[in-house]
Tab-separated table of C-alpha atoms in Angstrom:
chain	number	residue	atom	x	y	z
A	1	UNK	CA	64.321	82.394	-12.997
A	2	UNK	CA	61.372	81.317	-11.871
A	3	UNK	CA	58.571	83.150	-9.700
A	4	UNK	CA	59.544	80.349	-7.473
A	5	UNK	CA	63.007	80.980	-7.713
A	6	UNK	CA	62.452	84.821	-7.249
A	7	UNK	CA	60.211	85.027	-3.954
A	8	UNK	CA	62.788	83.749	-1.194
A	9	UNK	CA	65.688	86.217	-3.295
A	10	UNK	CA	62.865	89.015	-2.920
A	11	UNK	CA	62.652	88.098	0.804
A	12	UNK	CA	66.356	87.546	1.707
A	13	UNK	CA	66.462	91.232	-0.110
A	14	UNK	CA	63.259	92.831	2.226
A	15	UNK	CA	65.140	91.088	5.617
A	16	UNK	CA	68.024	93.255	5.102
A	17	UNK	CA	66.863	95.915	4.358
A	18	UNK	CA	64.476	95.502	7.525
A	19	UNK	CA	67.599	94.782	9.622
A	20	UNK	CA	69.079	97.994	8.054
A	21	UNK	CA	66.883	99.851	8.629
A	22	UNK	CA	66.565	99.034	12.499
A	23	UNK	CA	69.934	98.961	12.991
A	24	UNK	CA	70.081	102.787	11.365
A	25	UNK	CA	67.204	103.072	14.181
A	26	UNK	CA	68.949	102.186	17.110
A	27	UNK	CA	72.063	103.872	16.102
A	28	UNK	CA	70.591	106.712	15.606
A	29	UNK	CA	68.489	106.347	19.052
A	30	UNK	CA	71.747	105.777	20.931
A	31	UNK	CA	73.274	108.482	19.504
A	32	UNK	CA	70.492	110.918	20.534
A	33	UNK	CA	70.477	109.428	23.866
A	34	UNK	CA	74.938	109.938	24.597
A	35	UNK	CA	73.810	113.525	22.829
A	36	UNK	CA	70.951	114.076	25.908
A	37	UNK	CA	73.252	112.622	28.696
A	38	UNK	CA	76.622	114.364	27.340
A	39	UNK	CA	74.079	118.017	27.175
A	40	UNK	CA	72.433	117.279	31.142
A	41	UNK	CA	76.329	116.565	32.039
A	42	UNK	CA	77.773	120.216	30.635
A	43	UNK	CA	74.352	121.660	32.130
A	44	UNK	CA	75.170	120.154	35.380
A	45	UNK	CA	78.341	121.365	35.314
A	46	UNK	CA	77.904	124.303	34.595
A	47	UNK	CA	75.208	124.617	37.164
A	48	UNK	CA	77.454	124.301	39.548
A	49	UNK	CA	80.833	124.723	38.487
A	50	UNK	CA	80.899	128.235	40.913
A	51	UNK	CA	79.231	126.496	43.808
A	52	UNK	CA	81.778	123.625	44.792
A	53	UNK	CA	85.232	123.172	42.777
A	54	UNK	CA	85.661	119.545	44.431
A	55	UNK	CA	89.300	120.051	44.189
A	56	UNK	CA	90.067	119.028	48.101
A	57	UNK	CA	88.564	117.510	50.503
A	58	UNK	CA	86.736	118.324	54.447
A	59	UNK	CA	86.921	115.955	56.442
A	60	UNK	CA	89.279	114.818	59.608
A	61	UNK	CA	90.116	117.001	61.826
A	62	UNK	CA	88.687	120.645	61.584
A	63	UNK	CA	89.597	122.214	64.320
A	64	UNK	CA	87.537	125.248	63.355
A	65	UNK	CA	84.113	127.153	63.678
A	66	UNK	CA	82.419	128.710	60.885
A	67	UNK	CA	80.078	131.359	62.093
A	68	UNK	CA	76.162	132.488	60.856
A	69	UNK	CA	78.004	135.040	58.139
A	70	UNK	CA	79.702	131.959	56.769
A	71	UNK	CA	83.052	132.691	57.603
A	72	UNK	CA	84.757	129.847	59.727
A	73	UNK	CA	87.806	130.867	61.524
A	74	UNK	CA	90.792	129.422	63.498
A	75	UNK	CA	91.999	130.151	66.564
A	76	UNK	CA	95.797	130.695	66.675
A	77	UNK	CA	97.504	128.215	68.074
A	78	UNK	CA	95.578	125.800	65.922
A	79	UNK	CA	96.284	127.546	62.345
A	80	UNK	CA	97.882	124.539	59.678
A	81	UNK	CA	100.454	126.135	57.619
A	82	UNK	CA	99.659	127.607	54.198
A	83	UNK	CA	101.020	125.336	51.251
A	84	UNK	CA	103.689	125.727	48.768
A	85	UNK	CA	102.170	128.631	46.703
A	86	UNK	CA	103.667	129.462	43.988
A	87	UNK	CA	103.981	129.443	40.229
A	88	UNK	CA	103.560	131.581	36.625
A	89	UNK	CA	100.915	134.538	36.376
A	90	UNK	CA	98.023	134.819	34.380
A	91	UNK	CA	99.626	138.324	33.294
A	92	UNK	CA	103.738	135.638	32.308
A	93	UNK	CA	105.102	136.343	35.819
A	94	UNK	CA	106.305	134.041	38.511
A	95	UNK	CA	105.074	134.519	42.197
A	96	UNK	CA	105.290	132.379	45.694
A	97	UNK	CA	103.166	133.470	48.195
A	98	UNK	CA	106.077	132.725	50.857
A	99	UNK	CA	107.789	135.485	49.792
A	100	UNK	CA	104.939	137.515	51.329
A	101	UNK	CA	105.431	136.093	54.339
A	102	UNK	CA	104.801	139.033	57.486
A	103	UNK	CA	101.925	139.804	55.880
A	104	UNK	CA	98.227	139.216	55.720
A	105	UNK	CA	97.212	138.015	52.961
A	106	UNK	CA	94.203	137.345	50.932
A	107	UNK	CA	93.903	134.344	49.061
A	108	UNK	CA	91.219	134.240	46.673
A	109	UNK	CA	89.845	131.634	44.474
A	110	UNK	CA	88.208	132.607	40.988
A	111	UNK	CA	88.004	132.107	37.805
A	112	UNK	CA	86.201	133.858	34.761
A	113	UNK	CA	83.859	132.200	33.453
A	114	UNK	CA	82.142	132.356	36.883
A	115	UNK	CA	79.347	134.508	38.163
A	116	UNK	CA	79.795	135.241	41.315
A	117	UNK	CA	83.892	135.761	41.070
A	118	UNK	CA	83.094	138.548	38.719
A	119	UNK	CA	80.425	140.335	40.996
A	120	UNK	CA	82.794	140.292	43.566
A	121	UNK	CA	85.476	141.284	41.742
A	122	UNK	CA	85.456	145.535	42.347
A	123	UNK	CA	85.107	144.775	46.258
A	124	UNK	CA	87.762	143.233	46.781
A	125	UNK	CA	90.039	145.655	44.245
A	126	UNK	CA	88.675	148.269	46.526
A	127	UNK	CA	89.339	147.109	49.493
A	128	UNK	CA	92.879	145.893	48.562
A	129	UNK	CA	93.679	149.511	47.713
A	130	UNK	CA	92.194	150.132	51.679
A	131	UNK	CA	94.462	148.521	53.204
A	132	UNK	CA	97.470	147.514	51.321
A	133	UNK	CA	99.726	149.885	53.388
A	134	UNK	CA	98.678	148.352	56.695
A	135	UNK	CA	100.882	144.931	55.771
A	136	UNK	CA	98.261	143.667	53.790
A	137	UNK	CA	98.834	141.144	50.039
A	138	UNK	CA	95.921	140.591	48.207
A	139	UNK	CA	96.681	137.301	45.514
A	140	UNK	CA	94.719	135.687	43.495
A	141	UNK	CA	94.377	132.162	42.210
A	142	UNK	CA	92.939	132.010	38.564
A	143	UNK	CA	91.527	128.014	37.864
A	144	UNK	CA	89.698	126.289	35.406
A	145	UNK	CA	90.258	129.041	32.746
A	146	UNK	CA	91.947	127.253	29.038
A	147	UNK	CA	93.726	130.184	28.708
A	148	UNK	CA	95.787	133.356	30.209
A	149	UNK	CA	93.669	135.413	28.109
A	150	UNK	CA	89.653	135.672	29.998
A	151	UNK	CA	91.626	135.895	32.204
A	152	UNK	CA	93.505	139.106	32.007
A	153	UNK	CA	90.634	139.989	30.302
A	154	UNK	CA	88.909	139.676	33.462
A	155	UNK	CA	91.766	141.564	35.280
A	156	UNK	CA	91.644	144.780	32.913
A	157	UNK	CA	87.284	144.827	32.970
A	158	UNK	CA	87.457	145.014	37.087
A	159	UNK	CA	90.903	146.575	37.206
A	160	UNK	CA	91.940	144.122	39.033
A	161	UNK	CA	95.399	145.339	39.838
A	162	UNK	CA	97.125	142.748	42.346
A	163	UNK	CA	98.517	139.385	40.986
A	164	UNK	CA	97.051	135.897	39.964
A	165	UNK	CA	98.165	132.785	39.620
A	166	UNK	CA	97.459	130.669	36.898
A	167	UNK	CA	95.907	127.238	38.325
A	168	UNK	CA	93.909	125.666	34.875
A	169	UNK	CA	93.613	122.240	36.652
A	170	UNK	CA	93.428	123.575	40.196
A	171	UNK	CA	96.804	121.128	41.378
A	172	UNK	CA	97.526	124.413	44.462
A	173	UNK	CA	93.873	123.910	45.711
A	174	UNK	CA	94.707	120.188	46.133
A	175	UNK	CA	98.338	121.797	48.118
A	176	UNK	CA	95.597	122.001	50.852
A	177	UNK	CA	95.598	119.458	53.464
A	178	UNK	CA	92.365	118.253	54.212
A	179	UNK	CA	90.308	118.443	57.190
A	180	UNK	CA	91.572	122.369	57.028
A	181	UNK	CA	90.379	125.674	55.640
A	182	UNK	CA	90.583	124.447	52.376
A	183	UNK	CA	88.835	126.090	48.419
A	184	UNK	CA	86.464	124.190	48.462
A	185	UNK	CA	84.215	126.135	45.759
A	186	UNK	CA	84.722	128.191	42.932
A	187	UNK	CA	84.692	131.603	44.073
A	188	UNK	CA	87.247	130.865	47.873
A	189	UNK	CA	88.612	133.530	49.652
A	190	UNK	CA	90.670	132.486	52.142
A	191	UNK	CA	93.019	135.296	54.739
A	192	UNK	CA	96.687	133.594	55.874
A	193	UNK	CA	98.052	135.459	58.686
A	194	UNK	CA	101.575	137.109	59.242
A	195	UNK	CA	103.288	133.618	60.334
A	196	UNK	CA	102.112	132.075	57.210
A	197	UNK	CA	99.048	130.104	58.154
A	198	UNK	CA	95.624	130.746	57.274
A	199	UNK	CA	93.575	131.806	59.656
A	200	UNK	CA	89.853	132.140	57.836
A	201	UNK	CA	88.115	131.221	55.002
A	202	UNK	CA	84.712	131.573	53.449
A	203	UNK	CA	83.573	129.626	50.473
A	204	UNK	CA	80.708	132.152	48.833
A	205	UNK	CA	80.987	135.656	46.825
A	206	UNK	CA	82.218	138.899	49.173
A	207	UNK	CA	80.688	142.176	48.985
A	208	UNK	CA	82.845	144.693	50.145
A	209	UNK	CA	81.253	144.455	53.608
A	210	UNK	CA	81.829	141.325	54.144
A	211	UNK	CA	85.068	141.145	53.194
A	212	UNK	CA	85.746	143.731	55.097
A	213	UNK	CA	84.464	141.341	58.389
A	214	UNK	CA	86.560	139.153	57.496
A	215	UNK	CA	90.399	140.397	57.262
A	216	UNK	CA	89.875	143.468	60.210
A	217	UNK	CA	90.508	141.046	62.748
A	218	UNK	CA	94.704	140.772	61.152
A	219	UNK	CA	95.234	144.083	60.411
A	220	UNK	CA	97.405	145.822	62.744
A	221	UNK	CA	96.077	148.119	65.422
A	222	UNK	CA	96.448	151.915	66.373
A	223	UNK	CA	99.883	150.792	67.542
A	224	UNK	CA	100.621	148.919	64.440
A	225	UNK	CA	101.063	145.878	66.099
A	226	UNK	CA	99.665	143.048	65.014
A	227	UNK	CA	95.591	142.617	65.258
A	228	UNK	CA	94.801	139.629	67.686
A	229	UNK	CA	92.046	137.457	65.603
A	230	UNK	CA	88.547	138.142	67.926
A	231	UNK	CA	87.742	133.944	68.026
């Protein structure tokens, strides 16, 4: 083969090599961009996971008033019924919140992965022990834990003795009507009155003092009658 005929061959090989190198470089850049984007999304989700659950809307007719303390309340005659909240518990049992009608129910939405939930857990257990003989039942809704193992470990670590429904996908949260006091964040805490209606809500981690303040208007008074909500 002459030098003249070998030149195009070397040129073709060189072009192929350059194209392969360019393709590999482009693919590498795309992969790096995808990895960076995925990482950024993951960080964003972690950053907002304990702020807004994004599982239920809040538009439409509200009918509630939010105080400076972040606790929203509804007047007795304007409260919405709590939805069906039933299913399997973290410990493998069955629970239906409707069975507690006649009691005040404190409903706390939490996840074992959520730092504010961990911060408030002991406060909830302490208050529960103080008020459970006054016609009050605490119930948790554990969400976004992919298995019950971490949730059970959470309960053991913080000495949580009241039951929690296991709701990894947030389907129970979606049952609350828009425009009502629905749980829109993790953690969220709701008070359900003795008639099974949602009376109060807060979208923040609670200190023992704030939890007692939220619950006190719905406890029984000295005569044994249900206390009237302070509106």
